[in-house]
Amino acid sequence: MVHFPDILPGIRRRVYPMPTVPADATPSLPVVATFAPLGGESLRMRLDPRHYSQRSILACLQCGELYEAETSLLLKRVLRPGDGVLDIGAHVGWFTLFSALLVGSRGTVMAFEPHPGNFSHLQENILLNGFAHVHPFNLALADRPGEAEMFENLDNDGGHALWDVGDHDFNRRSRATPTRFSVELSTLDKVMAANGFMPLRLVKMDVEGAESAIVRGGLETPVRCGYPLLVMEINRFALGRMGSSEEELRANLAGLGYRPWIILPDGRLRALEEGAYLDPGHVFNLAFACPDRMEGEWIG
């Protein structure tokens, strides 16, 4: 693997496990946080600091920082009023809301979240902001329609998965008390066909290793939606548990004309050479774009 020591500290998505936010640093009950990520119009989010990932989001907002700053800054560079966005694995809605603010009421954001509790919080956060142009879907995208059982992650509310999350050393509570819930499955192509294959500017995906399956179930979408920029979590452990790998994911995307790009700390992109792999020691996000669709201000 190729190591990039000059930029790796800035592309950190989240350590698995993440650094613990002290419990006494945040309220012990759900709060509604109000913040202005662009310095103007405010967003509101209901966040429950008793839950791991929500506590991390709240801690960033309390410090005046963007959550997953480099990815948020990339969205700020890329998205324009009127754009279409997919947020697949939306959790409670940070990237959904941020995208909705950037694309405005003339744009469209489709947010997918299979976990019932997260989905309820996502809906509430959409309503808190009056975003009529955000459309939530309570389902999991895959390579086939149907039903499946997901494993509840009792250690990280952003880590529910189609594989047994107790297999990861960090997830001790999940291992001690295995819990599952049923989810509806659909494919990206099926959902987009039902919505007319609208033009898309960006697709963000954080699905705990199901990225390859979603790509297989969405081969028409890039072609018919204008080859949007893709932002994907690279979680090698989770990809492996889903019977896939980063290599397979990148090969499938290459077949569609996409190449990998590193997300720099300021949200710009730098090409990742063919056959080169980052070795940051933690979960991170990569961007994928067709070279002829890149815009100059995106490149660092």
C-alpha positions as CSV (number, residue, x, y, z in Angstrom):
1,M,0.0,0.0,0.0
2,V,1.1,3.5,-0.7
3,H,1.4,5.8,2.3
4,F,0.9,9.6,2.0
5,P,2.3,10.9,5.3
6,D,1.9,14.6,4.3
7,I,-1.9,14.4,3.9
8,L,-3.1,11.4,5.9
9,P,-3.6,13.3,9.1
10,G,-6.1,15.5,7.3
11,I,-8.2,12.8,5.7
12,R,-9.1,11.1,8.9
13,R,-12.8,10.1,8.7
14,R,-13.1,8.3,12.0
15,V,-11.0,5.9,13.9
16,Y,-12.6,2.5,14.5
17,P,-12.9,2.9,17.5
18,M,-13.2,6.7,17.5
19,P,-11.7,8.7,20.3
20,T,-14.1,8.7,23.2
21,V,-15.9,12.0,23.8
22,P,-16.1,12.3,27.7
23,A,-19.7,11.6,28.8
24,D,-19.6,14.7,31.1
25,A,-18.6,17.0,28.2
26,T,-22.2,16.8,26.7
27,P,-25.7,16.8,28.1
28,S,-27.1,13.4,29.2
29,L,-30.4,13.8,27.4
30,P,-31.4,14.6,23.8
31,V,-30.8,18.2,22.8
32,V,-31.7,20.3,19.8
33,A,-28.5,22.0,18.6
34,T,-28.7,25.1,16.4
35,F,-25.7,26.0,14.3
36,A,-24.8,27.9,11.1
37,P,-22.3,25.8,9.1
38,L,-22.1,28.3,6.3
39,G,-22.1,31.4,8.5
40,G,-25.6,32.4,7.5
41,E,-28.7,30.3,7.5
42,S,-29.0,28.0,10.6
43,L,-29.6,24.3,10.8
44,R,-31.2,22.5,13.7
45,M,-30.5,18.9,14.8
46,R,-31.9,16.8,17.5
47,L,-29.0,14.8,18.9
48,D,-28.9,12.3,21.7
49,P,-25.4,12.3,23.3
50,R,-26.1,8.9,24.9
51,H,-25.5,7.4,21.5
52,Y,-21.9,7.2,20.3
53,S,-22.0,8.8,16.8
54,Q,-24.6,11.4,17.8
55,R,-22.3,12.4,20.7
56,S,-19.4,12.8,18.3
57,I,-21.5,15.1,16.0
58,L,-22.7,17.2,18.9
59,A,-19.1,17.5,20.2
60,C,-18.0,18.9,16.8
61,L,-20.9,21.4,16.7
62,Q,-20.2,22.5,20.2
63,C,-16.6,23.3,19.2
64,G,-17.8,25.2,16.1
65,E,-16.4,22.6,13.8
66,L,-17.9,20.7,10.9
67,Y,-18.5,17.0,11.4
68,E,-16.1,15.0,9.2
69,A,-14.8,18.4,8.1
70,E,-12.9,17.4,4.9
71,T,-16.0,15.6,3.5
72,S,-18.3,18.5,4.5
73,L,-15.9,21.0,2.9
74,L,-15.9,18.8,-0.3
75,L,-19.7,19.0,-0.4
76,K,-19.5,22.8,0.0
77,R,-17.2,22.9,-3.0
78,V,-19.3,20.7,-5.2
79,L,-23.0,21.3,-4.5
80,R,-24.9,24.2,-6.1
81,P,-28.5,25.4,-5.8
82,G,-30.8,23.1,-7.6
83,D,-28.5,20.0,-7.5
84,G,-29.7,16.4,-6.8
85,V,-28.0,14.5,-4.0
86,L,-28.3,10.9,-2.5
87,D,-27.3,10.3,1.1
88,I,-27.1,6.5,1.5
89,G,-26.7,5.5,5.1
90,A,-28.0,8.9,6.3
91,H,-27.9,8.1,10.1
92,V,-29.7,11.0,11.8
93,G,-29.0,13.4,9.0
94,W,-25.9,15.5,9.3
95,F,-24.9,15.2,5.6
96,T,-28.6,15.1,4.5
97,L,-29.2,18.5,6.2
98,F,-25.9,20.0,5.1
99,S,-26.6,19.0,1.5
100,A,-30.2,20.3,1.7
101,L,-28.9,23.7,2.8
102,L,-26.4,23.8,0.0
103,V,-28.7,22.8,-2.8
104,G,-31.6,24.9,-1.6
105,S,-35.3,24.5,-2.1
106,R,-34.8,24.0,-5.9
107,G,-32.6,21.0,-5.3
108,T,-33.5,17.5,-4.2
109,V,-32.0,15.3,-1.5
110,M,-32.9,11.6,-1.1
111,A,-31.8,10.1,2.2
112,F,-31.7,6.4,2.9
113,E,-31.6,5.0,6.4
114,P,-32.7,1.4,7.3
115,H,-32.5,1.6,11.2
116,P,-35.9,2.5,12.6
117,G,-34.6,4.6,15.5
118,N,-32.1,6.5,13.3
119,F,-34.8,7.0,10.6
120,S,-37.2,8.5,13.2
121,H,-34.5,10.9,14.3
122,L,-33.7,11.7,10.6
123,Q,-37.4,12.5,9.9
124,E,-37.5,14.7,13.0
125,N,-34.4,16.6,11.9
126,I,-35.8,17.1,8.4
127,L,-39.0,18.5,9.9
128,L,-37.1,20.7,12.3
129,N,-35.6,22.5,9.3
130,G,-38.8,22.6,7.2
131,F,-36.9,20.9,4.3
132,A,-39.7,19.9,1.9
133,H,-37.1,19.1,-0.7
134,V,-35.6,16.2,1.3
135,H,-37.2,12.8,0.8
136,P,-36.3,10.0,3.4
137,F,-36.5,6.3,2.6
138,N,-36.6,3.7,5.4
139,L,-34.9,0.9,3.6
140,A,-31.5,-0.6,2.8
141,L,-30.1,-0.5,-0.7
142,A,-28.5,-3.7,-1.9
143,D,-27.9,-5.7,-5.1
144,R,-31.4,-7.2,-5.0
145,P,-34.8,-6.3,-3.7
146,G,-36.3,-8.2,-0.8
147,E,-35.9,-8.4,2.9
148,A,-33.0,-9.0,5.2
149,E,-32.0,-9.0,8.9
150,M,-29.6,-6.3,10.1
151,F,-27.4,-6.5,13.2
152,E,-28.0,-3.7,15.7
153,N,-24.8,-2.0,16.8
154,L,-25.2,-1.4,20.5
155,D,-21.8,0.3,20.7
156,N,-22.1,2.7,17.8
157,D,-25.5,4.0,16.5
158,G,-23.9,4.7,13.2
159,G,-22.6,1.1,12.8
160,H,-25.7,-1.1,12.2
161,A,-24.8,-3.6,9.5
162,L,-25.8,-6.6,7.4
163,W,-23.0,-8.6,9.1
164,D,-22.6,-9.5,12.7
165,V,-21.1,-6.4,14.2
166,G,-20.0,-8.4,17.3
167,D,-17.2,-9.7,15.1
168,H,-15.4,-6.5,15.5
169,D,-13.3,-6.2,18.7
170,F,-14.6,-2.8,19.5
171,N,-18.2,-3.8,19.7
172,R,-18.3,-5.6,23.1
173,R,-21.9,-4.8,23.9
174,S,-23.1,-5.9,20.5
175,R,-21.1,-9.2,20.9
176,A,-22.6,-9.8,24.4
177,T,-26.2,-9.1,23.4
178,P,-26.7,-9.9,19.7
179,T,-29.8,-8.0,18.4
180,R,-31.3,-8.1,14.9
181,F,-34.1,-6.2,13.1
182,S,-35.8,-6.7,9.8
183,V,-35.3,-4.3,6.9
184,E,-36.7,-3.9,3.4
185,L,-34.1,-4.1,0.6
186,S,-34.2,-2.4,-2.7
187,T,-31.7,-1.6,-5.4
188,L,-30.5,1.9,-6.4
189,D,-31.6,1.4,-10.0
190,K,-35.1,0.4,-8.9
191,V,-35.5,3.5,-6.6
192,M,-34.1,5.9,-9.1
193,A,-36.3,4.5,-11.9
194,A,-39.3,5.1,-9.7
195,N,-38.2,8.7,-9.4
196,G,-37.4,9.2,-13.1
197,F,-33.6,8.9,-12.9
198,M,-33.3,12.6,-12.0
199,P,-29.9,14.4,-12.6
200,L,-27.5,13.9,-9.6
201,R,-24.5,16.0,-8.6
202,L,-23.3,13.8,-5.7
203,V,-23.9,10.5,-4.1
204,K,-22.6,9.9,-0.6
205,M,-22.5,6.3,0.8
206,D,-21.7,5.1,4.3
207,V,-23.2,1.6,4.6
208,E,-20.8,-0.5,6.7
209,G,-19.4,-2.6,3.9
210,A,-22.5,-2.8,1.6
211,E,-20.9,-0.4,-0.9
212,S,-20.0,-3.1,-3.5
213,A,-23.5,-4.6,-3.3
214,I,-25.1,-1.2,-3.9
215,V,-22.9,-0.5,-6.9
216,R,-23.9,-3.8,-8.4
217,G,-27.6,-2.9,-7.9
218,G,-27.0,0.5,-9.3
219,L,-25.2,0.1,-12.6
220,E,-27.7,2.2,-14.6
221,T,-27.8,5.1,-12.2
222,P,-24.5,6.8,-12.9
223,V,-25.1,6.6,-16.7
224,R,-28.7,7.9,-16.5
225,C,-28.1,10.5,-13.8
226,G,-25.1,12.3,-15.2
227,Y,-22.1,10.5,-13.6
228,P,-22.3,12.2,-10.2
229,L,-19.4,12.5,-7.9
230,L,-19.3,9.6,-5.4
231,V,-18.1,9.8,-1.8
232,M,-17.7,6.4,-0.1
233,E,-16.6,5.2,3.2
234,I,-13.7,2.7,3.0
235,N,-14.1,0.3,5.8
236,R,-12.0,-2.7,4.9
237,F,-13.1,-4.8,7.8
238,A,-16.8,-4.3,7.0
239,L,-16.2,-4.8,3.2
240,G,-14.6,-8.1,4.1
241,R,-17.5,-9.2,6.3
242,M,-19.8,-8.6,3.3
243,G,-17.6,-10.8,1.1
244,S,-16.1,-7.9,-0.8
245,S,-13.0,-5.7,-0.6
246,E,-11.7,-2.3,-1.5
247,E,-10.1,-3.8,-4.6
248,E,-13.4,-5.2,-5.8
249,L,-15.2,-2.0,-5.1
250,R,-12.7,0.1,-7.0
251,A,-12.7,-2.4,-9.9
252,N,-16.5,-2.2,-10.2
253,L,-16.4,1.6,-10.2
254,A,-13.5,1.6,-12.7
255,G,-15.8,-0.4,-15.1
256,L,-18.2,2.6,-14.9
257,G,-15.4,5.1,-15.7
258,Y,-14.7,6.2,-12.1
259,R,-11.3,6.8,-10.6
260,P,-10.4,7.3,-6.9
261,W,-9.5,10.7,-5.4
262,I,-8.2,11.5,-2.0
263,I,-10.2,14.1,-0.1
264,L,-7.8,16.7,1.2
265,P,-8.3,18.7,4.5
266,D,-9.7,21.7,2.6
267,G,-12.2,19.6,0.7
268,R,-10.2,19.5,-2.6
269,L,-9.4,16.3,-4.4
270,R,-6.1,14.7,-5.3
271,A,-5.9,11.8,-7.7
272,L,-5.0,8.4,-6.2
273,E,-2.7,6.6,-8.7
274,E,-4.0,3.3,-10.2
275,G,-2.9,0.5,-8.0
276,A,-2.1,2.8,-5.0
277,Y,-3.9,2.3,-1.7
278,L,-4.0,4.4,1.4
279,D,-2.9,2.8,4.7
280,P,-4.1,5.2,7.3
281,G,-5.0,2.6,9.9
282,H,-8.6,3.7,10.3
283,V,-11.8,4.1,8.4
284,F,-11.8,6.9,5.9
285,N,-13.7,8.4,2.9
286,L,-12.6,8.3,-0.7
287,A,-14.2,10.2,-3.6
288,F,-14.7,8.6,-7.0
289,A,-15.2,10.7,-10.2
290,C,-15.0,10.3,-13.9
291,P,-11.9,12.4,-15.0
292,D,-13.9,14.2,-17.7
293,R,-16.5,15.3,-15.1
294,M,-14.0,16.9,-12.8
295,E,-14.1,20.6,-12.3
296,G,-11.0,22.7,-11.7
297,E,-11.9,24.1,-8.3
298,W,-12.3,20.6,-7.0
299,I,-8.7,19.6,-7.6
300,G,-5.9,20.3,-5.1
